[in-house]
PDB file of C-alpha atoms in Angstrom:
ATOM      1  CA  MET A   1      49.089  24.077 -67.105  1.00 39.00           C
ATOM      2  CA  LYS A   2      45.390  24.960 -67.886  1.00 43.00           C
ATOM      3  CA  LYS A   3      44.776  22.110 -70.944  1.00 44.00           C
ATOM      4  CA  SER A   4      46.119  19.555 -68.305  1.00 49.00           C
ATOM      5  CA  ILE A   5      43.814  20.703 -66.147  1.00 53.00           C
ATOM      6  CA  LEU A   6      40.571  20.493 -68.046  1.00 52.00           C
ATOM      7  CA  PHE A   7      41.592  17.244 -69.756  1.00 49.00           C
ATOM      8  CA  THR A   8      42.854  15.417 -66.635  1.00 52.00           C
ATOM      9  CA  ILE A   9      38.945  16.064 -66.465  1.00 52.00           C
ATOM     10  CA  ILE A  10      37.790  14.781 -69.422  1.00 51.00           C
ATOM     11  CA  ILE A  11      39.613  11.641 -69.378  1.00 45.00           C
ATOM     12  CA  TYR A  12      37.984  11.388 -65.302  1.00 50.00           C
ATOM     13  CA  PHE A  13      34.622  12.361 -67.171  1.00 51.00           C
ATOM     14  CA  LEU A  14      35.070   9.350 -69.972  1.00 46.00           C
ATOM     15  CA  PHE A  15      35.827   6.670 -67.444  1.00 42.00           C
ATOM     16  CA  GLN A  16      33.764   7.675 -64.695  1.00 47.00           C
ATOM     17  CA  PHE A  17      31.028   6.960 -67.487  1.00 46.00           C
ATOM     18  CA  ASN A  18      29.813   3.478 -69.386  1.00 39.00           C
ATOM     19  CA  THR A  19      29.762   5.713 -72.663  1.00 41.00           C
ATOM     20  CA  LEU A  20      26.917   2.748 -74.045  1.00 37.00           C
ATOM     21  CA  VAL A  21      24.613   4.867 -71.659  1.00 44.00           C
ATOM     22  CA  PHE A  22      24.031   8.215 -73.425  1.00 51.00           C
ATOM     23  CA  ALA A  23      22.918   8.630 -77.369  1.00 53.00           C
ATOM     24  CA  ASP A  24      24.350   9.644 -80.674  1.00 60.00           C
ATOM     25  CA  ASP A  25      23.485  12.937 -79.382  1.00 75.00           C
ATOM     26  CA  PHE A  26      25.536  12.904 -76.140  1.00 76.00           C
ATOM     27  CA  MET A  27      28.313  11.498 -77.992  1.00 79.00           C
ATOM     28  CA  GLU A  28      28.423  14.412 -80.840  1.00 83.00           C
ATOM     29  CA  LEU A  29      27.811  17.139 -77.515  1.00 81.00           C
ATOM     30  CA  LEU A  30      31.222  15.812 -76.037  1.00 79.00           C
ATOM     31  CA  SER A  31      33.002  15.379 -79.256  1.00 83.00           C
ATOM     32  CA  LYS A  32      32.283  19.198 -80.405  1.00 86.00           C
ATOM     33  CA  ALA A  33      33.257  20.064 -76.960  1.00 84.00           C
ATOM     34  CA  THR A  34      36.729  18.754 -76.671  1.00 81.00           C
ATOM     35  CA  ASN A  35      37.359  19.563 -80.684  1.00 86.00           C
ATOM     36  CA  ALA A  36      36.514  23.370 -79.276  1.00 88.00           C
ATOM     37  CA  TYR A  37      38.802  23.837 -76.475  1.00 82.00           C
ATOM     38  CA  LYS A  38      41.386  21.637 -78.325  1.00 82.00           C
ATOM     39  CA  SER A  39      40.710  25.260 -81.182  1.00 88.00           C
ATOM     40  CA  GLY A  40      40.871  27.707 -78.306  1.00 87.00           C
ATOM     41  CA  ASN A  41      37.294  28.010 -79.255  1.00 92.00           C
ATOM     42  CA  TYR A  42      36.446  28.518 -75.253  1.00 92.00           C
ATOM     43  CA  ALA A  43      33.085  29.786 -75.964  1.00 93.00           C
ATOM     44  CA  THR A  44      32.068  26.901 -78.138  1.00 92.00           C
ATOM     45  CA  ALA A  45      33.389  24.162 -75.823  1.00 89.00           C
ATOM     46  CA  LEU A  46      31.342  26.158 -72.569  1.00 92.00           C
ATOM     47  CA  LEU A  47      28.261  25.871 -74.973  1.00 90.00           C
ATOM     48  CA  TYR A  48      28.134  22.683 -75.683  1.00 88.00           C
ATOM     49  CA  TYR A  49      30.039  21.674 -72.160  1.00 88.00           C
ATOM     50  CA  ASP A  50      26.419  24.360 -71.086  1.00 91.00           C
ATOM     51  CA  LYS A  51      23.754  21.661 -72.779  1.00 89.00           C
ATOM     52  CA  VAL A  52      25.293  18.530 -71.986  1.00 86.00           C
ATOM     53  CA  VAL A  53      24.987  19.119 -67.691  1.00 90.00           C
ATOM     54  CA  LYS A  54      20.927  20.733 -68.889  1.00 90.00           C
ATOM     55  CA  GLN A  55      20.326  16.936 -70.916  1.00 86.00           C
ATOM     56  CA  TYR A  56      22.101  14.733 -68.314  1.00 85.00           C
ATOM     57  CA  PRO A  57      22.350  16.946 -64.887  1.00 90.00           C
ATOM     58  CA  ASP A  58      23.573  14.130 -62.122  1.00 89.00           C
ATOM     59  CA  ASN A  59      26.807  13.788 -65.196  1.00 86.00           C
ATOM     60  CA  THR A  60      29.754  15.124 -62.200  1.00 90.00           C
ATOM     61  CA  GLY A  61      32.682  15.060 -65.158  1.00 87.00           C
ATOM     62  CA  ALA A  62      29.895  17.123 -66.741  1.00 87.00           C
ATOM     63  CA  HIS A  63      30.064  20.192 -64.489  1.00 92.00           C
ATOM     64  CA  ALA A  64      33.481  19.459 -63.349  1.00 92.00           C
ATOM     65  CA  ILE A  65      35.011  20.199 -66.955  1.00 89.00           C
ATOM     66  CA  LEU A  66      31.921  23.788 -66.738  1.00 93.00           C
ATOM     67  CA  GLY A  67      33.715  24.839 -64.100  1.00 95.00           C
ATOM     68  CA  THR A  68      37.955  24.698 -65.102  1.00 92.00           C
ATOM     69  CA  LEU A  69      36.536  26.676 -67.706  1.00 93.00           C
ATOM     70  CA  TYR A  70      35.086  29.274 -65.133  1.00 96.00           C
ATOM     71  CA  LEU A  71      37.653  29.141 -63.556  1.00 95.00           C
ATOM     72  CA  GLU A  72      41.020  29.343 -66.076  1.00 92.00           C
ATOM     73  CA  GLN A  73      39.199  30.381 -69.140  1.00 92.00           C
ATOM     74  CA  TYR A  74      36.483  33.599 -67.504  1.00 95.00           C
ATOM     75  CA  GLU A  75      38.174  33.585 -64.274  1.00 96.00           C
ATOM     76  CA  ASP A  76      34.701  33.906 -63.505  1.00 98.00           C
ATOM     77  CA  TYR A  77      34.799  31.950 -60.194  1.00 98.00           C
ATOM     78  CA  PRO A  78      31.006  32.499 -59.077  1.00 98.00           C
ATOM     79  CA  LYS A  79      29.934  30.294 -61.871  1.00 98.00           C
ATOM     80  CA  ALA A  80      32.653  28.169 -60.871  1.00 98.00           C
ATOM     81  CA  ILE A  81      31.912  27.940 -57.835  1.00 98.00           C
ATOM     82  CA  GLU A  82      28.828  27.177 -59.072  1.00 98.00           C
ATOM     83  CA  SER A  83      29.643  24.115 -61.097  1.00 97.00           C
ATOM     84  CA  PHE A  84      32.237  22.131 -58.797  1.00 98.00           C
ATOM     85  CA  SER A  85      29.090  22.549 -55.972  1.00 98.00           C
ATOM     86  CA  ASN A  86      27.471  20.978 -58.655  1.00 97.00           C
ATOM     87  CA  ALA A  87      29.935  18.047 -58.976  1.00 95.00           C
ATOM     88  CA  ILE A  88      30.365  17.902 -55.565  1.00 97.00           C
ATOM     89  CA  LYS A  89      26.544  17.531 -54.639  1.00 96.00           C
ATOM     90  CA  TYR A  90      26.356  13.859 -57.523  1.00 94.00           C
ATOM     91  CA  ASN A  91      30.000  12.707 -56.606  1.00 93.00           C
ATOM     92  CA  PRO A  92      30.999  13.905 -53.165  1.00 96.00           C
ATOM     93  CA  LYS A  93      33.719  11.948 -52.621  1.00 95.00           C
ATOM     94  CA  GLU A  94      36.340  13.449 -56.481  1.00 95.00           C
ATOM     95  CA  ALA A  95      38.386  15.620 -54.645  1.00 96.00           C
ATOM     96  CA  SER A  96      39.908  17.899 -57.233  1.00 95.00           C
ATOM     97  CA  ASN A  97      36.828  19.434 -57.623  1.00 96.00           C
ATOM     98  CA  TYR A  98      36.809  20.361 -53.707  1.00 98.00           C
ATOM     99  CA  THR A  99      40.702  21.204 -54.472  1.00 97.00           C
ATOM    100  CA  TYR A 100      39.288  23.690 -57.994  1.00 97.00           C
ATOM    101  CA  ARG A 101      36.307  25.201 -55.969  1.00 98.00           C
ATOM    102  CA  GLY A 102      38.820  26.601 -53.052  1.00 98.00           C
ATOM    103  CA  ILE A 103      40.922  28.548 -56.098  1.00 98.00           C
ATOM    104  CA  ALA A 104      37.664  30.258 -56.978  1.00 98.00           C
ATOM    105  CA  ARG A 105      36.836  31.031 -53.521  1.00 98.00           C
ATOM    106  CA  MET A 106      40.453  31.694 -52.706  1.00 98.00           C
ATOM    107  CA  LYS A 107      39.478  34.191 -55.745  1.00 97.00           C
ATOM    108  CA  LEU A 108      36.536  35.220 -54.628  1.00 97.00           C
ATOM    109  CA  GLY A 109      38.606  36.681 -50.918  1.00 97.00           C
ATOM    110  CA  ASP A 110      36.464  34.153 -49.234  1.00 98.00           C
ATOM    111  CA  THR A 111      39.784  32.736 -47.772  1.00 98.00           C
ATOM    112  CA  ASP A 112      37.705  30.214 -44.807  1.00 98.00           C
ATOM    113  CA  GLY A 113      35.286  28.651 -47.394  1.00 98.00           C
ATOM    114  CA  ALA A 114      38.682  27.344 -49.661  1.00 98.00           C
ATOM    115  CA  ALA A 115      40.638  26.296 -46.431  1.00 98.00           C
ATOM    116  CA  THR A 116      38.211  23.898 -45.808  1.00 98.00           C
ATOM    117  CA  ASP A 117      37.520  22.970 -49.213  1.00 98.00           C
ATOM    118  CA  LEU A 118      41.000  22.230 -49.447  1.00 98.00           C
ATOM    119  CA  THR A 119      40.455  20.421 -46.648  1.00 98.00           C
ATOM    120  CA  LYS A 120      37.975  17.886 -47.756  1.00 98.00           C
ATOM    121  CA  ALA A 121      40.609  17.158 -50.832  1.00 98.00           C
ATOM    122  CA  ILE A 122      43.185  16.842 -49.567  1.00 98.00           C
ATOM    123  CA  SER A 123      41.291  14.284 -46.603  1.00 98.00           C
ATOM    124  CA  ILE A 124      39.989  12.640 -49.926  1.00 98.00           C
ATOM    125  CA  ASN A 125      43.496  12.046 -50.776  1.00 97.00           C
ATOM    126  CA  ASN A 126      44.972  10.848 -48.336  1.00 97.00           C
ATOM    127  CA  GLN A 127      41.958   8.499 -47.104  1.00 97.00           C
ATOM    128  CA  ASN A 128      42.448   7.190 -50.461  1.00 96.00           C
ATOM    129  CA  ARG A 129      46.185   6.939 -50.846  1.00 96.00           C
ATOM    130  CA  THR A 130      47.191   9.815 -53.818  1.00 95.00           C
ATOM    131  CA  PRO A 131      48.322  12.319 -51.858  1.00 96.00           C
ATOM    132  CA  GLU A 132      48.388  15.474 -54.314  1.00 96.00           C
ATOM    133  CA  ALA A 133      50.592  18.596 -54.004  1.00 97.00           C
ATOM    134  CA  LEU A 134      48.153  21.151 -55.806  1.00 97.00           C
ATOM    135  CA  PRO A 135      46.521  20.771 -52.040  1.00 97.00           C
ATOM    136  CA  TYR A 136      48.465  21.828 -49.674  1.00 98.00           C
ATOM    137  CA  CYS A 137      50.366  23.727 -52.084  1.00 98.00           C
ATOM    138  CA  THR A 138      47.213  26.270 -53.041  1.00 98.00           C
ATOM    139  CA  ARG A 139      46.257  25.933 -49.075  1.00 98.00           C
ATOM    140  CA  ALA A 140      49.769  27.181 -47.888  1.00 98.00           C
ATOM    141  CA  LEU A 141      48.828  30.083 -50.216  1.00 97.00           C
ATOM    142  CA  VAL A 142      45.499  31.455 -48.473  1.00 98.00           C
ATOM    143  CA  TYR A 143      47.368  30.773 -45.040  1.00 98.00           C
ATOM    144  CA  SER A 144      49.562  32.693 -45.859  1.00 97.00           C
ATOM    145  CA  ILE A 145      46.557  36.022 -47.016  1.00 96.00           C
ATOM    146  CA  ILE A 146      45.129  34.960 -43.607  1.00 97.00           C
ATOM    147  CA  GLY A 147      48.985  35.682 -41.843  1.00 97.00           C
ATOM    148  CA  LYS A 148      49.684  31.868 -41.039  1.00 98.00           C
ATOM    149  CA  TYR A 149      52.788  31.505 -41.515  1.00 98.00           C
ATOM    150  CA  GLN A 150      53.820  28.747 -39.991  1.00 98.00           C
ATOM    151  CA  GLU A 151      50.824  26.482 -41.439  1.00 98.00           C
ATOM    152  CA  SER A 152      52.586  27.592 -44.548  1.00 98.00           C
ATOM    153  CA  ILE A 153      55.360  26.627 -44.509  1.00 98.00           C
ATOM    154  CA  LEU A 154      54.058  23.078 -43.018  1.00 98.00           C
ATOM    155  CA  ASP A 155      51.761  22.549 -45.811  1.00 98.00           C
ATOM    156  CA  THR A 156      54.428  23.860 -48.409  1.00 98.00           C
ATOM    157  CA  THR A 157      56.835  21.113 -47.337  1.00 98.00           C
ATOM    158  CA  ASN A 158      54.087  18.821 -47.208  1.00 98.00           C
ATOM    159  CA  ALA A 159      53.725  19.563 -51.412  1.00 98.00           C
ATOM    160  CA  ILE A 160      57.750  19.824 -51.647  1.00 98.00           C
ATOM    161  CA  LYS A 161      57.055  15.649 -50.798  1.00 98.00           C
ATOM    162  CA  ILE A 162      54.474  14.521 -52.439  1.00 97.00           C
ATOM    163  CA  GLN A 163      56.230  16.702 -55.611  1.00 97.00           C
ATOM    164  CA  PRO A 164      59.819  17.272 -55.438  1.00 97.00           C
ATOM    165  CA  LYS A 165      60.238  20.255 -57.888  1.00 94.00           C
ATOM    166  CA  TYR A 166      57.054  22.000 -57.411  1.00 97.00           C
ATOM    167  CA  PRO A 167      58.127  26.057 -58.048  1.00 97.00           C
ATOM    168  CA  GLU A 168      54.872  27.622 -57.020  1.00 97.00           C
ATOM    169  CA  ALA A 169      55.428  25.410 -53.514  1.00 98.00           C
ATOM    170  CA  PHE A 170      59.413  26.934 -52.505  1.00 98.00           C
ATOM    171  CA  HIS A 171      58.198  30.044 -53.386  1.00 98.00           C
ATOM    172  CA  TYR A 172      54.866  29.811 -51.025  1.00 98.00           C
ATOM    173  CA  ARG A 173      57.728  28.532 -48.739  1.00 98.00           C
ATOM    174  CA  GLY A 174      60.603  31.449 -49.210  1.00 98.00           C
ATOM    175  CA  LEU A 175      57.855  33.999 -48.362  1.00 97.00           C
ATOM    176  CA  ALA A 176      56.638  31.970 -45.886  1.00 98.00           C
ATOM    177  CA  LYS A 177      59.393  32.137 -44.547  1.00 98.00           C
ATOM    178  CA  LEU A 178      60.853  35.825 -44.369  1.00 97.00           C
ATOM    179  CA  ASN A 179      57.428  36.790 -42.591  1.00 97.00           C
ATOM    180  CA  VAL A 180      58.887  34.959 -40.301  1.00 97.00           C
ATOM    181  CA  ALA A 181      62.377  35.621 -40.666  1.00 97.00           C
ATOM    182  CA  ALA A 182      61.192  39.416 -40.753  1.00 95.00           C
ATOM    183  CA  SER A 183      59.905  39.192 -37.998  1.00 95.00           C
ATOM    184  CA  GLN A 184      61.994  37.932 -35.641  1.00 95.00           C
ATOM    185  CA  LYS A 185      65.079  40.196 -37.497  1.00 95.00           C
ATOM    186  CA  SER A 186      66.473  36.628 -38.238  1.00 97.00           C
ATOM    187  CA  THR A 187      69.361  37.129 -41.422  1.00 97.00           C
ATOM    188  CA  THR A 188      69.652  33.448 -40.317  1.00 97.00           C
ATOM    189  CA  GLY A 189      65.837  33.140 -41.262  1.00 98.00           C
ATOM    190  CA  VAL A 190      66.309  35.088 -44.215  1.00 98.00           C
ATOM    191  CA  ASN A 191      68.453  33.973 -46.296  1.00 98.00           C
ATOM    192  CA  ASP A 192      66.384  30.350 -45.260  1.00 98.00           C
ATOM    193  CA  ALA A 193      63.434  31.704 -48.384  1.00 98.00           C
ATOM    194  CA  ILE A 194      65.812  33.277 -49.870  1.00 98.00           C
ATOM    195  CA  LYS A 195      66.983  29.707 -50.807  1.00 98.00           C
ATOM    196  CA  ASP A 196      63.417  28.675 -51.366  1.00 98.00           C
ATOM    197  CA  LEU A 197      63.337  31.564 -53.983  1.00 98.00           C
ATOM    198  CA  ASN A 198      66.401  30.545 -55.639  1.00 98.00           C
ATOM    199  CA  PHE A 199      65.172  26.907 -56.707  1.00 98.00           C
ATOM    200  CA  ALA A 200      62.275  28.001 -57.406  1.00 98.00           C
ATOM    201  CA  LYS A 201      63.700  30.474 -59.954  1.00 98.00           C
ATOM    202  CA  GLU A 202      65.328  27.615 -60.779  1.00 97.00           C
ATOM    203  CA  GLN A 203      62.447  25.301 -61.247  1.00 97.00           C
ATOM    204  CA  CYS A 204      60.927  27.867 -63.497  1.00 97.00           C
ATOM    205  CA  LEU A 205      63.839  28.467 -65.872  1.00 97.00           C
ATOM    206  CA  GLN A 206      64.161  24.506 -66.578  1.00 96.00           C
ATOM    207  CA  LEU A 207      59.760  24.036 -66.684  1.00 95.00           C
ATOM    208  CA  GLY A 208      59.909  27.711 -68.937  1.00 96.00           C
ATOM    209  CA  ASN A 209      57.282  28.651 -66.438  1.00 95.00           C
ATOM    210  CA  MET A 210      58.520  32.769 -66.618  1.00 97.00           C
ATOM    211  CA  GLU A 211      55.338  34.118 -65.403  1.00 95.00           C
ATOM    212  CA  GLU A 212      55.654  32.433 -62.604  1.00 96.00           C
ATOM    213  CA  TYR A 213      59.667  33.275 -62.428  1.00 98.00           C
ATOM    214  CA  GLN A 214      58.642  37.445 -62.627  1.00 97.00           C
ATOM    215  CA  ASN A 215      56.067  36.715 -59.386  1.00 97.00           C
ATOM    216  CA  VAL A 216      58.965  34.969 -57.916  1.00 98.00           C
ATOM    217  CA  MET A 217      61.779  37.109 -58.630  1.00 98.00           C
ATOM    218  CA  LYS A 218      59.537  39.542 -57.634  1.00 97.00           C
ATOM    219  CA  SER A 219      60.020  38.188 -54.073  1.00 97.00           C
ATOM    220  CA  TYR A 220      62.670  37.792 -54.552  1.00 98.00           C
ATOM    221  CA  ARG A 221      64.336  41.369 -54.121  1.00 98.00           C
ATOM    222  CA  MET A 222      62.041  41.982 -51.466  1.00 97.00           C
ATOM    223  CA  ALA A 223      63.590  39.313 -49.315  1.00 97.00           C
ATOM    224  CA  THR A 224      67.502  40.129 -50.157  1.00 97.00           C
ATOM    225  CA  SER A 225      66.059  44.285 -49.376  1.00 97.00           C
ATOM    226  CA  VAL A 226      65.168  41.967 -46.085  1.00 96.00           C
ATOM    227  CA  LEU A 227      68.589  41.388 -45.389  1.00 96.00           C
ATOM    228  CA  GLU A 228      70.884  44.166 -46.663  1.00 96.00           C
ATOM    229  CA  LEU A 229      67.971  46.091 -43.544  1.00 95.00           C
ATOM    230  CA  LEU A 230      68.730  43.534 -41.402  1.00 95.00           C
ATOM    231  CA  ASN A 231      73.054  44.263 -41.867  1.00 93.00           C
ATOM    232  CA  LYS A 232      72.465  47.509 -41.578  1.00 91.00           C
ATOM    233  CA  GLY A 233      70.328  47.053 -38.024  1.00 87.00           C
ATOM    234  CA  ALA A 234      67.419  49.485 -40.056  1.00 82.00           C
ATOM    235  CA  ILE A 235      64.501  47.585 -39.141  1.00 75.00           C
ATOM    236  CA  LYS A 236      63.770  47.764 -35.277  1.00 68.00           C
TER     237      LYS A 236
END
């Protein structure tokens, strides 16, 4: 997952610029950075990409790659935000930079900033007629964090329309439905939530995503406990 995100940005980076306008040292730096990342040497990759942005500060792709490294490999969210902000400064029409900056802001607990960035990403994608599931799914998680469960259900449903076998979307929708159902003391609603969580489990197993599978299992166990309590009349 982490490598796929980074190399999506690298492909965008390579096609965005005509390499003929750059000196040989630029292409050498880029090659070394990419090879370092492929070999798992993230510290070296970070060093080389940092050199690229220092020599070519208006190069949005390099800023975005740096941001992704900070976000995915180092979990240095302030640095990730700074890098994606620089990418946005030079190219404010690239939706993915808002998406990943929104994720970094969410990780820091800035739910307002995260929701704003993710809404911007969704708007750009829709304007370009290239909708993506990730910003919808991430904004749904933000909405759940702040207790906006109906909005979370709507966003995850939109994500599922775009990507019908997206385990995280079914997971987050199941959790949002569970919160609504528990507040309404609705066993029907809890069963509906469990249905989403079961589908998320199946998709995780098919994809081999065991980390998310364990997360879904925790939510599933919580949902079945809520259902048991409701059936016993223990939730007042």
